[in-house]
Every structure is written in C-alpha cells, then in structure tokens.
Amino acid sequence: MDLRDSPEEAAFRAEVRQWLQDNLPEGWGTPAFKEPEDPEEHVKFLKEWQGKLASGGWAGINWPKEYGGRAVTVLQKIIFEEEYEAAYGPDMIHLAVGLDLVGPVLITAGEQWQKERFVGPCLKGEEIWCQGFSEPGAGSDLAALQTRGEIDGDELVINGQKIWTSFAHHADFCILVVRTNTEVKKHKGLTFVIVDMKSPGIEIRPLVEMTGHQWFNEVFFENVRVPLKNVVGGIDKGWGVVMETLNVERSSASQHSKLDAQIARLIKTAKAQGIDKDPLFRQELARTVTDSMVLKMTAYRNASAFIKSGESGPEGSIIKLFWADVDQRFKNQIVNAMGPAGLALEGDPAAADQGYWQHQLLWSKASSIYAGTSEIQRNIIATRVLGLPR
Ligand SMILES: Cc1cc2nc3c(=O)[nH]c(=O)nc-3n(C[C@H](O)[C@H](O)[C@H](O)COP(=O)(O)OP(=O)(O)OC[C@H]3O[C@@H](n4cnc5c(N)ncnc54)[C@H](O)[C@@H]3O)c2cc1C
C-alpha cells in the first residue's frame, strides 16, 4: 500500500485545508477566541457552524449525493478528518448522534418519509438527537433492556427508563429501543423508534460527570405515545437496526488525527510549563507519537480492506480498544509530568493550558466505556477476528 496521497487526494486535502482556513470563525485557534460557556449558547454556536459546513458542502461528506453528501471515498473521509483536527475544528459532539448515527442509519434502514423528514436537518445541524439505548440493567448486554413499547391502535405506548443519555436535555428527537415482545428470545422482541423529545410523559433528569460538566441524563417515559409510523425497520425487528447503529458508532477511523492535534498542543504546553526537557515527559511523548502512527496505519489498513470488500469488519474494535488504552495512559502520564499545574481545575490561573489537560485526564476515563467497553471490544476481537470460541 502506498501511504502517500495520490494527486487527487493531495488536491482534496488542499481544498479542505483552504476551506477551513477561510471559514473557521474569526480568531479561531487563538487564546482570544472562546466558545460560548453557556450550554444553550454553545449548542447554538455548534448548530451555526454545522450549517456553515453543510452550505460549503463539507457535512456528511461520505453520504450519498442525493442526501446532500459528496459520496467521498473512505480515504477522503480520513483526509477530511485529519485536516479538521489539525485545524482544531470545533468538536461537534453535541450533534454527533444525528450526524454520525441517525443520518447514516436512516439512509440505510429508514422509511422514505423518515429519510425525507429527518436526514436533511441532521446534515445541516438543525435538530439535535439523542440515543436512548442504555438502561440501568442493560448496557453491554443491550438486548436485556426492559423499557416497554405496547401497541395501542396506531401508536406505541412507551414506559420505562433510559440512562447515560448524552444531550437528552438539548435533544429534539431520540432514537429509542424498546421491548415490544416478551414471548421471544430477548434480541428478537425489540423495536427501534424515533421519539419526539417534546412528547408528554418524558422526564429528563441530569447527571453531573466527574469533570463537573453535565452531558448525561436519566430519561423516564410514562405512557409516552409515539405514532407507529416512527418505527424504523419494523415491530420486533429493531435488533438489526441497533447493530447497524453500533457498527457505525464503532467504525470511526480517525482517532489518530485527534491524538496528533493533541500532541501538537501538548508540545506548546510543555514548553510553556518548562517540562519539555524532562526525560520522562519526552519518553511518554515519543511513545504516544509512535502509538498515533500505529493507529494511523491500522486505520489506513482497515480503509484499504473496506475498499476491497465493501464491508467494515470487526477490525474497528482494534482501533477502539487500542485508542482507549493510549488515550488514558497518555493523559495520565502527561498530567503527572506537569505536576500541580496539570491538576489545577479549569478557571484556576495556576492551571496549565487553562485546565485543558486536567479536563482531558478526567474525560479519558470514558474512552474505555462508551461505544462498547474495552472488555466487549476484546470479546469481539477474540471471537470475530481471532476466531476463538465464545
Ligand atoms: C461518555 C459516554 C457517553 C454515553 N452516551 C450514551 C448515550 O448517549 N446513549 C446510551 O444509550 N448510552 C450511552 N452511554 C452508555 C454506554 O453505552 C454504556 O455505559 C456501555 O455500553 C456499558 O454499559 P454499562 O455502563 O451498563 O456497564 P455494564 O455493561 O454493566 O458493564 C460493567 C462492567 O462489566 C464488563 N462486562 C460487561 N459484560 C461483559 C462481558 N460479556 N464480558 C466481559 N466483561 C463484561 C464491562 O466491560 C464493564 O467493565 C454512554 C457512556 C459514556 C461513558
């Protein structure tokens, strides 16, 4: 495999770089530019930026053209993400469920009216989505979920509770998985449905993370009535749509881009903190640079396999597992190397890089949990990559 950009890829890379340079908000990337702190204002800022990406033709770039995408190749998608991270483009996490999960899943599995109604607004960042999968008794073993959906006329009546629902408090809609049949094997009785978060009977209770931020929620459903036409994939046929969603969620191929951008930022912080000559710090930095290259090569190898077979395999689990490990070790070591300045909280004048690394350290604990824990990734690699027995 030739790892250099082809002339077409080099031209594409230059185009992305130029567009970002011309369009990122005024002052972006300088200490003077601050994203809004108020959560509502922040979401508004991200929606506006997504609208700008969409009008420039840089949203959902791997989606088919008929849905507003550019139908770019897997490698072009990686190139876009490399350039976006290198420019420290805004983190679009609040819009990620809509953009990264709902759009692609509806394009594959949605009814025609669902595609027409929801896919465009996902692309333009006009509506926020949340993902109502996990429950107090069902995370890794998602098929054990208990939230009930009972058919009543042409509606589904929903009762139960979800947990860890990121951004439910900002969301317009939710992709919800409910149990519609208790008489069959657990994964055969599930239904995947689109729920309007303004429906009567929904209560959202915030959960504050150890970072001090509030992303997660518990979401309670009491006799919430949802039109049957909102079901995706058919009654009791939700498991296939869930698997499609999780495959899309785990297939992110550009973790190395984010890591490279953080390494570049870290070098600046290290110089400012006077630890850039510290041998232990340098050793950790070199190790992380090497790990990032390993991630990049694995992503390119997966992309190449995808181009040949047209299918994304379980190798995405290797990237997810390795990246979670690198992310946590890297953040831990560098905050140690920074000493008290690394541990000082955001807003503390003594904090290195305005508390960015302290926040990153705490946040890195999530890497081995979301989108399938590291133990679950190991199970997938064992059975589906190495062919070991369950
Ligand atoms: C940042 C973040 C965002 C999230 N956002 C959402 C969201 O928007 N919507 C949503 O629905 N969920 C969300 N989640 C929840 C996430 O999907 C679950 O936390 C995850 O699936 C694990 O489930 P659990 O927490 O119930 O842990 P459990 O499944 O109870 O696991 C507990 C421990 O047991 C281990 N374990 C479980 N089963 C096995 C097994 N078969 N073999 C070996 N070890 C096993 C796990 O690895 C883990 O260490 C989010 C989580 C995080 C961290």
Short mmCIF file of C-alpha atoms and ligand atoms in Angstrom, two decimals:
data_model
loop_
_atom_site.label_atom_id
_atom_site.label_comp_id
_atom_site.label_asym_id
_atom_site.label_seq_id
_atom_site.Cartn_x
_atom_site.Cartn_y
_atom_site.Cartn_z
CA MET A 1 0.00 0.00 0.00
CA ASP A 2 1.32 3.45 -0.95
CA LEU A 3 0.74 5.70 2.05
CA ARG A 4 1.30 8.94 0.19
CA ASP A 5 -1.68 10.93 -1.10
CA SER A 6 -2.45 10.33 -4.75
CA PRO A 7 -2.58 13.57 -6.82
CA GLU A 8 -6.40 13.58 -6.44
CA GLU A 9 -6.13 13.05 -2.69
CA ALA A 10 -3.49 15.77 -2.37
CA ALA A 11 -5.80 18.17 -4.25
CA PHE A 12 -8.70 17.18 -1.99
CA ARG A 13 -6.54 17.73 1.12
CA ALA A 14 -5.54 21.18 -0.12
CA GLU A 15 -9.19 22.06 -0.81
CA VAL A 16 -10.29 21.04 2.70
CA ARG A 17 -7.40 22.93 4.30
CA GLN A 18 -8.17 26.08 2.34
CA TRP A 19 -11.89 25.95 3.09
CA LEU A 20 -11.25 25.57 6.81
CA GLN A 21 -8.74 28.40 6.75
CA ASP A 22 -11.26 30.65 5.02
CA ASN A 23 -14.30 29.67 7.05
CA LEU A 24 -13.39 28.90 10.66
CA PRO A 25 -14.77 31.65 12.92
CA GLU A 26 -12.74 34.85 13.14
CA GLY A 27 -9.91 34.45 15.68
CA TRP A 28 -10.41 30.68 15.86
CA GLY A 29 -7.48 28.84 17.48
CA THR A 30 -6.13 31.94 19.27
CA PRO A 31 -6.45 32.24 23.07
CA ALA A 32 -8.70 35.26 22.47
CA PHE A 33 -11.39 33.10 20.86
CA LYS A 34 -13.65 31.37 23.35
CA GLU A 35 -16.53 29.06 22.50
CA PRO A 36 -19.65 30.18 24.43
CA GLU A 37 -19.69 28.83 28.00
CA ASP A 38 -23.46 28.89 28.41
CA PRO A 39 -24.65 25.40 27.29
CA GLU A 40 -27.58 26.75 25.20
CA GLU A 41 -25.36 29.35 23.52
CA HIS A 42 -22.73 26.68 22.89
CA VAL A 43 -25.26 24.42 21.14
CA LYS A 44 -26.40 27.42 19.08
CA PHE A 45 -22.78 28.10 18.07
CA LEU A 46 -22.29 24.46 17.02
CA LYS A 47 -25.55 24.41 15.05
CA GLU A 48 -24.48 27.54 13.17
CA TRP A 49 -21.06 26.05 12.41
CA GLN A 50 -22.67 22.82 11.19
CA GLY A 51 -24.94 24.92 8.93
CA LYS A 52 -21.84 26.57 7.52
CA LEU A 53 -20.14 23.22 6.92
CA ALA A 54 -23.30 21.97 5.17
CA SER A 55 -23.65 25.02 2.95
CA GLY A 56 -19.97 24.69 1.99
CA GLY A 57 -20.58 21.03 1.08
CA TRP A 58 -18.47 19.72 3.99
CA ALA A 59 -21.12 17.95 6.06
CA GLY A 60 -21.91 14.24 5.80
CA ILE A 61 -19.28 14.10 3.09
CA ASN A 62 -19.40 10.30 2.77
CA TRP A 63 -23.22 10.28 2.44
CA PRO A 64 -24.75 9.71 -0.99
CA LYS A 65 -25.17 12.87 -3.07
CA GLU A 66 -28.98 12.56 -3.10
CA TYR A 67 -28.92 13.15 0.69
CA GLY A 68 -26.68 16.18 0.47
CA GLY A 69 -23.36 14.36 0.85
CA ARG A 70 -20.38 14.22 -1.53
CA ALA A 71 -20.07 10.42 -1.68
CA VAL A 72 -16.33 10.74 -0.96
CA THR A 73 -14.11 7.66 -0.62
CA VAL A 74 -13.14 6.22 2.77
CA LEU A 75 -9.66 7.68 2.35
CA GLN A 76 -11.02 11.14 1.52
CA LYS A 77 -13.15 10.95 4.68
CA ILE A 78 -10.00 10.21 6.69
CA ILE A 79 -8.19 13.08 4.95
CA PHE A 80 -11.05 15.46 5.84
CA GLU A 81 -10.90 14.38 9.49
CA GLU A 82 -7.10 14.73 9.59
CA GLU A 83 -7.33 18.28 8.27
CA TYR A 84 -10.29 19.17 10.51
CA GLU A 85 -8.45 18.02 13.65
CA ALA A 86 -5.18 19.64 12.55
CA ALA A 87 -7.10 22.95 12.28
CA TYR A 88 -8.64 22.24 15.74
CA GLY A 89 -12.12 22.47 14.17
CA PRO A 90 -14.99 22.74 16.71
CA ASP A 91 -15.79 19.47 18.47
CA MET A 92 -19.25 18.59 17.13
CA ILE A 93 -20.05 16.08 19.85
CA HIS A 94 -23.48 17.60 20.64
CA LEU A 95 -24.54 16.91 17.05
CA ALA A 96 -22.77 13.55 16.78
CA VAL A 97 -25.80 11.29 17.30
CA GLY A 98 -27.68 12.98 14.46
CA LEU A 99 -24.75 13.29 12.11
CA ASP A 100 -22.79 10.14 12.77
CA LEU A 101 -25.58 7.71 13.67
CA VAL A 102 -29.10 8.81 12.74
CA GLY A 103 -28.33 10.13 9.23
CA PRO A 104 -26.39 7.03 8.06
CA VAL A 105 -28.79 4.59 9.75
CA LEU A 106 -31.93 6.21 8.30
CA ILE A 107 -30.32 6.33 4.85
CA THR A 108 -29.78 2.56 5.11
CA ALA A 109 -32.82 1.40 7.08
CA GLY A 110 -35.37 4.26 7.24
CA GLU A 111 -38.76 4.56 5.53
CA GLN A 112 -38.88 7.02 2.64
CA TRP A 113 -40.82 9.63 4.69
CA GLN A 114 -38.32 9.29 7.56
CA LYS A 115 -35.42 9.95 5.20
CA GLU A 116 -37.19 12.98 3.70
CA ARG A 117 -38.15 14.43 7.08
CA PHE A 118 -35.04 13.79 9.19
CA VAL A 119 -31.86 13.27 7.14
CA GLY A 120 -31.55 16.85 5.78
CA PRO A 121 -31.90 18.54 9.21
CA CYS A 122 -29.27 16.10 10.62
CA LEU A 123 -26.86 17.17 7.90
CA LYS A 124 -27.49 20.88 8.47
CA GLY A 125 -27.36 20.56 12.28
CA GLU A 126 -30.88 21.97 12.60
CA GLU A 127 -32.08 19.33 15.06
CA ILE A 128 -30.34 17.64 17.97
CA TRP A 129 -30.71 13.92 18.57
CA CYS A 130 -30.02 11.63 21.50
CA GLN A 131 -29.54 7.89 21.71
CA GLY A 132 -31.84 6.05 24.13
CA PHE A 133 -30.23 2.61 24.25
CA SER A 134 -28.64 2.01 27.70
CA GLU A 135 -30.73 1.27 30.79
CA PRO A 136 -29.76 0.72 34.44
CA GLY A 137 -29.84 -3.06 33.79
CA ALA A 138 -28.77 -3.09 30.15
CA GLY A 139 -25.51 -1.62 28.84
CA SER A 140 -23.08 -4.14 27.41
CA ASP A 141 -25.93 -6.65 27.32
CA LEU A 142 -28.18 -4.23 25.49
CA ALA A 143 -30.67 -6.89 24.41
CA ALA A 144 -31.66 -7.24 28.09
CA LEU A 145 -33.39 -3.84 28.01
CA GLN A 146 -36.78 -3.56 29.71
CA THR A 147 -38.39 -0.30 28.55
CA ARG A 148 -41.76 -1.43 27.19
CA GLY A 149 -43.50 -0.41 23.99
CA GLU A 150 -47.11 -1.57 23.70
CA ILE A 151 -49.10 -1.18 20.53
CA ASP A 152 -52.37 0.71 21.03
CA GLY A 153 -54.17 1.44 17.75
CA ASP A 154 -51.72 3.24 15.51
CA GLU A 155 -49.46 4.25 18.40
CA LEU A 156 -46.74 2.75 20.56
CA VAL A 157 -47.17 3.47 24.28
CA ILE A 158 -43.78 3.66 26.00
CA ASN A 159 -43.00 3.10 29.70
CA GLY A 160 -39.57 2.69 31.28
CA GLN A 161 -36.21 4.33 31.91
CA LYS A 162 -33.02 5.03 29.98
CA ILE A 163 -29.70 6.17 31.43
CA TRP A 164 -26.45 7.82 30.24
CA THR A 165 -28.48 9.55 27.52
CA SER A 166 -25.99 12.14 26.27
CA PHE A 167 -27.50 15.56 25.43
CA ALA A 168 -31.13 14.42 26.00
CA HIS A 169 -31.65 17.85 27.64
CA HIS A 170 -30.85 19.57 24.32
CA ALA A 171 -32.43 16.96 22.06
CA ASP A 172 -35.36 17.41 19.69
CA PHE A 173 -35.59 13.69 18.92
CA CYS A 174 -34.37 10.37 20.30
CA ILE A 175 -33.58 7.05 18.66
CA LEU A 176 -35.11 4.76 21.24
CA VAL A 177 -35.04 0.99 21.57
CA VAL A 178 -37.98 -0.62 23.40
CA ARG A 179 -39.22 -4.14 24.13
CA THR A 180 -42.39 -4.88 22.17
CA ASN A 181 -42.42 -8.65 22.62
CA THR A 182 -41.61 -10.64 25.78
CA GLU A 183 -42.53 -14.05 24.32
CA VAL A 184 -39.46 -14.47 22.09
CA LYS A 185 -35.67 -14.56 22.59
CA LYS A 186 -34.56 -11.23 24.07
CA HIS A 187 -32.98 -9.69 20.96
CA LYS A 188 -35.97 -10.68 18.80
CA GLY A 189 -38.53 -8.67 20.75
CA LEU A 190 -37.03 -5.19 20.29
CA THR A 191 -38.27 -2.22 18.26
CA PHE A 192 -36.27 0.86 17.15
CA VAL A 193 -38.36 4.02 17.11
CA ILE A 194 -37.97 7.77 16.62
CA VAL A 195 -39.38 9.72 19.58
CA ASP A 196 -40.12 13.44 19.71
CA MET A 197 -38.48 14.60 22.96
CA LYS A 198 -41.26 17.19 23.47
CA SER A 199 -43.85 14.38 23.82
CA PRO A 200 -45.92 14.46 27.05
CA GLY A 201 -44.72 11.89 29.65
CA ILE A 202 -40.96 12.35 29.16
CA GLU A 203 -38.97 13.46 32.19
CA ILE A 204 -35.26 14.28 31.88
CA ARG A 205 -33.05 14.26 34.98
CA PRO A 206 -29.45 15.48 34.64
CA LEU A 207 -26.41 13.51 35.81
CA VAL A 208 -23.25 15.50 36.51
CA GLU A 209 -19.96 13.88 35.47
CA MET A 210 -16.73 13.95 37.46
CA THR A 211 -15.48 16.67 35.09
CA GLY A 212 -18.18 18.91 36.57
CA HIS A 213 -19.96 19.14 33.23
CA GLN A 214 -23.42 17.81 32.54
CA TRP A 215 -23.77 15.69 29.42
CA PHE A 216 -25.67 12.66 30.62
CA ASN A 217 -29.23 12.24 31.74
CA GLU A 218 -31.65 9.72 33.05
CA VAL A 219 -34.76 9.78 30.87
CA PHE A 220 -38.08 8.47 32.17
CA PHE A 221 -41.01 7.54 29.91
CA GLU A 222 -44.53 7.37 31.33
CA ASN A 223 -47.27 6.45 28.86
CA VAL A 224 -45.46 8.30 26.06
CA ARG A 225 -47.47 7.89 22.84
CA VAL A 226 -45.49 7.65 19.60
CA PRO A 227 -47.01 7.13 16.12
CA LEU A 228 -46.29 3.63 14.75
CA LYS A 229 -45.03 5.22 11.55
CA ASN A 230 -41.97 6.35 13.56
CA VAL A 231 -40.77 2.74 13.87
CA VAL A 232 -37.58 2.04 11.90
CA GLY A 233 -37.11 -1.47 10.48
CA GLY A 234 -40.44 -2.93 11.70
CA ILE A 235 -42.01 -4.00 15.00
CA ASP A 236 -39.82 -6.60 16.81
CA LYS A 237 -37.16 -6.09 14.14
CA GLY A 238 -35.14 -3.41 15.91
CA TRP A 239 -32.06 -5.51 16.72
CA GLY A 240 -30.75 -5.32 13.14
CA VAL A 241 -31.06 -1.52 13.23
CA VAL A 242 -29.34 -1.41 16.65
CA MET A 243 -26.43 -3.47 15.26
CA GLU A 244 -26.21 -1.17 12.24
CA THR A 245 -26.09 1.84 14.61
CA LEU A 246 -23.38 0.30 16.82
CA ASN A 247 -21.30 -0.68 13.78
CA VAL A 248 -21.44 2.89 12.51
CA GLU A 249 -20.59 4.18 16.02
CA ARG A 250 -17.51 1.93 16.33
CA SER A 251 -16.23 2.47 12.82
CA SER A 252 -14.64 5.88 13.49
CA ALA A 253 -11.29 5.61 11.73
CA SER A 254 -9.54 8.84 12.56
CA GLN A 255 -8.63 8.68 16.23
CA HIS A 256 -5.01 9.32 15.19
CA SER A 257 -5.99 12.77 13.86
CA LYS A 258 -7.32 13.86 17.24
CA LEU A 259 -4.29 12.43 19.00
CA ASP A 260 -1.89 14.18 16.60
CA ALA A 261 -3.64 17.51 17.21
CA GLN A 262 -3.38 16.95 20.99
CA ILE A 263 0.32 16.06 20.68
CA ALA A 264 0.95 19.35 18.83
CA ARG A 265 -0.94 21.25 21.54
CA LEU A 266 0.93 19.36 24.27
CA ILE A 267 4.32 20.36 22.87
CA LYS A 268 3.30 24.03 23.20
CA THR A 269 2.03 23.47 26.76
CA ALA A 270 5.20 21.58 27.72
CA LYS A 271 7.39 24.45 26.53
CA ALA A 272 5.25 26.96 28.43
CA GLN A 273 5.45 24.80 31.59
CA GLY A 274 9.21 24.20 31.19
CA ILE A 275 8.89 20.40 31.14
CA ASP A 276 9.88 19.88 27.50
CA LYS A 277 13.41 18.77 28.52
CA ASP A 278 12.18 16.33 31.17
CA PRO A 279 13.34 12.84 30.08
CA LEU A 280 10.24 11.04 31.37
CA PHE A 281 7.97 13.52 29.62
CA ARG A 282 9.95 13.14 26.37
CA GLN A 283 9.79 9.37 26.63
CA GLU A 284 5.99 9.48 27.03
CA LEU A 285 5.69 11.93 24.16
CA ALA A 286 7.76 9.69 21.87
CA ARG A 287 5.71 6.67 22.86
CA THR A 288 2.45 8.49 22.12
CA VAL A 289 3.71 9.71 18.74
CA THR A 290 4.56 6.07 17.91
CA ASP A 291 1.15 4.89 19.11
CA SER A 292 -0.54 7.53 16.97
CA MET A 293 1.35 6.21 13.93
CA VAL A 294 0.20 2.68 14.77
CA LEU A 295 -3.40 3.95 14.95
CA LYS A 296 -2.99 5.72 11.63
CA MET A 297 -1.56 2.64 9.90
CA THR A 298 -4.35 0.47 11.31
CA ALA A 299 -6.96 2.98 10.11
CA TYR A 300 -5.41 3.02 6.63
CA ARG A 301 -5.24 -0.79 6.57
CA ASN A 302 -8.93 -1.01 7.56
CA ALA A 303 -9.83 1.56 4.92
CA SER A 304 -7.93 -0.43 2.31
CA ALA A 305 -9.74 -3.65 3.35
CA PHE A 306 -13.06 -1.79 3.14
CA ILE A 307 -12.27 -0.55 -0.37
CA LYS A 308 -11.60 -4.16 -1.44
CA SER A 309 -14.52 -5.87 0.31
CA GLY A 310 -17.11 -3.07 0.62
CA GLU A 311 -17.71 -4.09 4.25
CA SER A 312 -16.40 -2.69 7.52
CA GLY A 313 -15.21 -5.60 9.61
CA PRO A 314 -14.71 -6.04 13.35
CA GLU A 315 -11.21 -4.54 12.99
CA GLY A 316 -12.79 -1.22 14.09
CA SER A 317 -12.78 -2.82 17.56
CA ILE A 318 -8.96 -3.00 17.42
CA ILE A 319 -8.76 0.76 16.88
CA LYS A 320 -11.34 1.47 19.60
CA LEU A 321 -9.55 -0.76 22.12
CA PHE A 322 -6.01 0.43 21.35
CA TRP A 323 -7.05 4.08 21.26
CA ALA A 324 -8.86 3.88 24.64
CA ASP A 325 -5.70 2.45 26.16
CA VAL A 326 -3.37 5.04 24.60
CA ASP A 327 -5.72 7.93 25.45
CA GLN A 328 -5.90 7.03 29.14
CA ARG A 329 -2.18 6.28 29.56
CA PHE A 330 -1.12 9.43 27.68
CA LYS A 331 -3.37 11.79 29.68
CA ASN A 332 -2.33 10.19 32.94
CA GLN A 333 1.41 10.43 32.26
CA ILE A 334 1.44 13.97 30.98
CA VAL A 335 -0.67 15.35 33.81
CA ASN A 336 1.77 13.64 36.20
CA ALA A 337 4.67 15.27 34.36
CA MET A 338 3.05 18.72 34.70
CA GLY A 339 2.73 18.39 38.47
CA PRO A 340 0.26 20.68 40.30
CA ALA A 341 -0.27 22.88 37.20
CA GLY A 342 -1.58 19.81 35.37
CA LEU A 343 -4.06 19.04 38.13
CA ALA A 344 -5.38 22.58 38.68
CA LEU A 345 -9.00 23.00 37.61
CA GLU A 346 -10.30 24.88 34.60
CA GLY A 347 -10.58 28.55 35.57
CA ASP A 348 -7.66 28.36 38.06
CA PRO A 349 -4.94 30.85 36.97
CA ALA A 350 -2.28 28.27 38.03
CA ALA A 351 -3.68 25.67 35.62
CA ALA A 352 -1.54 24.61 32.66
CA ASP A 353 -3.23 25.45 29.33
CA GLN A 354 -6.34 26.79 31.14
CA GLY A 355 -7.05 23.37 32.71
CA TYR A 356 -7.40 21.63 29.35
CA TRP A 357 -5.24 18.63 30.37
CA GLN A 358 -6.88 18.16 33.75
CA HIS A 359 -10.24 18.03 31.97
CA GLN A 360 -8.81 15.66 29.36
CA LEU A 361 -7.50 13.33 32.04
CA LEU A 362 -10.90 13.03 33.70
CA TRP A 363 -12.72 12.74 30.39
CA SER A 364 -10.36 10.00 29.14
CA LYS A 365 -11.94 7.61 31.65
CA ALA A 366 -14.96 7.48 29.32
CA SER A 367 -12.89 6.18 26.37
CA SER A 368 -12.97 2.59 27.59
CA ILE A 369 -16.73 2.67 28.29
CA TYR A 370 -18.75 4.37 25.53
CA ALA A 371 -19.50 2.72 22.18
CA GLY A 372 -18.77 -0.66 23.82
CA THR A 373 -16.39 -1.14 26.76
CA SER A 374 -12.82 -2.34 26.25
CA GLU A 375 -13.81 -5.78 27.60
CA ILE A 376 -16.55 -6.02 24.98
CA GLN A 377 -14.09 -4.96 22.24
CA ARG A 378 -11.75 -7.75 23.44
CA ASN A 379 -14.64 -10.24 23.19
CA ILE A 380 -15.36 -9.08 19.62
CA ILE A 381 -11.69 -9.31 18.62
CA ALA A 382 -11.39 -12.76 20.24
CA THR A 383 -14.41 -14.28 18.54
CA ARG A 384 -14.69 -12.38 15.25
CA VAL A 385 -11.06 -11.52 14.42
CA LEU A 386 -9.08 -14.34 16.06
CA GLY A 387 -11.79 -16.99 15.68
CA LEU A 388 -11.61 -18.07 19.33
CA PRO A 389 -14.63 -19.77 20.93
CA ARG A 390 -17.06 -17.60 22.92
C1 LIG B 1 -19.28 9.25 27.55
C2 LIG B 1 -20.40 8.27 27.46
C3 LIG B 1 -21.50 8.57 26.69
C4 LIG B 1 -22.57 7.67 26.61
N1 LIG B 1 -23.67 8.04 25.90
C5 LIG B 1 -24.70 7.19 25.80
C6 LIG B 1 -25.87 7.57 25.07
O1 LIG B 1 -25.97 8.69 24.55
N2 LIG B 1 -26.87 6.70 24.97
C7 LIG B 1 -26.81 5.45 25.54
O2 LIG B 1 -27.75 4.69 25.36
N3 LIG B 1 -25.74 5.07 26.28
C8 LIG B 1 -24.69 5.91 26.43
N4 LIG B 1 -23.60 5.56 27.18
C9 LIG B 1 -23.62 4.30 27.92
C10 LIG B 1 -22.71 3.22 27.38
O3 LIG B 1 -23.19 2.73 26.16
C11 LIG B 1 -22.63 2.13 28.45
O4 LIG B 1 -22.02 2.71 29.60
C12 LIG B 1 -21.82 0.95 28.00
O5 LIG B 1 -22.49 0.24 26.99
C13 LIG B 1 -21.54 -0.02 29.18
O6 LIG B 1 -22.71 -0.38 29.81
P1 LIG B 1 -22.85 -0.22 31.40
O7 LIG B 1 -22.39 1.12 31.81
O8 LIG B 1 -24.23 -0.65 31.77
O9 LIG B 1 -21.82 -1.27 32.01
P2 LIG B 1 -22.03 -2.83 32.14
O10 LIG B 1 -22.48 -3.41 30.86
O11 LIG B 1 -22.86 -3.11 33.36
O12 LIG B 1 -20.54 -3.33 32.40
C14 LIG B 1 -19.92 -3.22 33.68
C15 LIG B 1 -18.52 -3.85 33.54
O13 LIG B 1 -18.64 -5.26 33.19
C16 LIG B 1 -17.93 -5.53 32.00
N5 LIG B 1 -18.65 -6.51 31.17
C17 LIG B 1 -19.99 -6.50 30.87
N6 LIG B 1 -20.28 -7.55 30.07
C18 LIG B 1 -19.13 -8.23 29.84
C19 LIG B 1 -18.80 -9.40 29.09
N7 LIG B 1 -19.72 -10.03 28.36
N8 LIG B 1 -17.50 -9.80 29.07
C20 LIG B 1 -16.55 -9.12 29.78
N9 LIG B 1 -16.82 -8.03 30.53
C21 LIG B 1 -18.09 -7.57 30.55
C22 LIG B 1 -17.85 -4.19 31.26
O14 LIG B 1 -16.75 -4.15 30.37
C23 LIG B 1 -17.69 -3.19 32.42
O15 LIG B 1 -16.36 -3.14 32.85
C24 LIG B 1 -22.51 6.43 27.30
C25 LIG B 1 -21.40 6.11 28.08
C26 LIG B 1 -20.35 7.03 28.18
C27 LIG B 1 -19.18 6.68 29.05
#
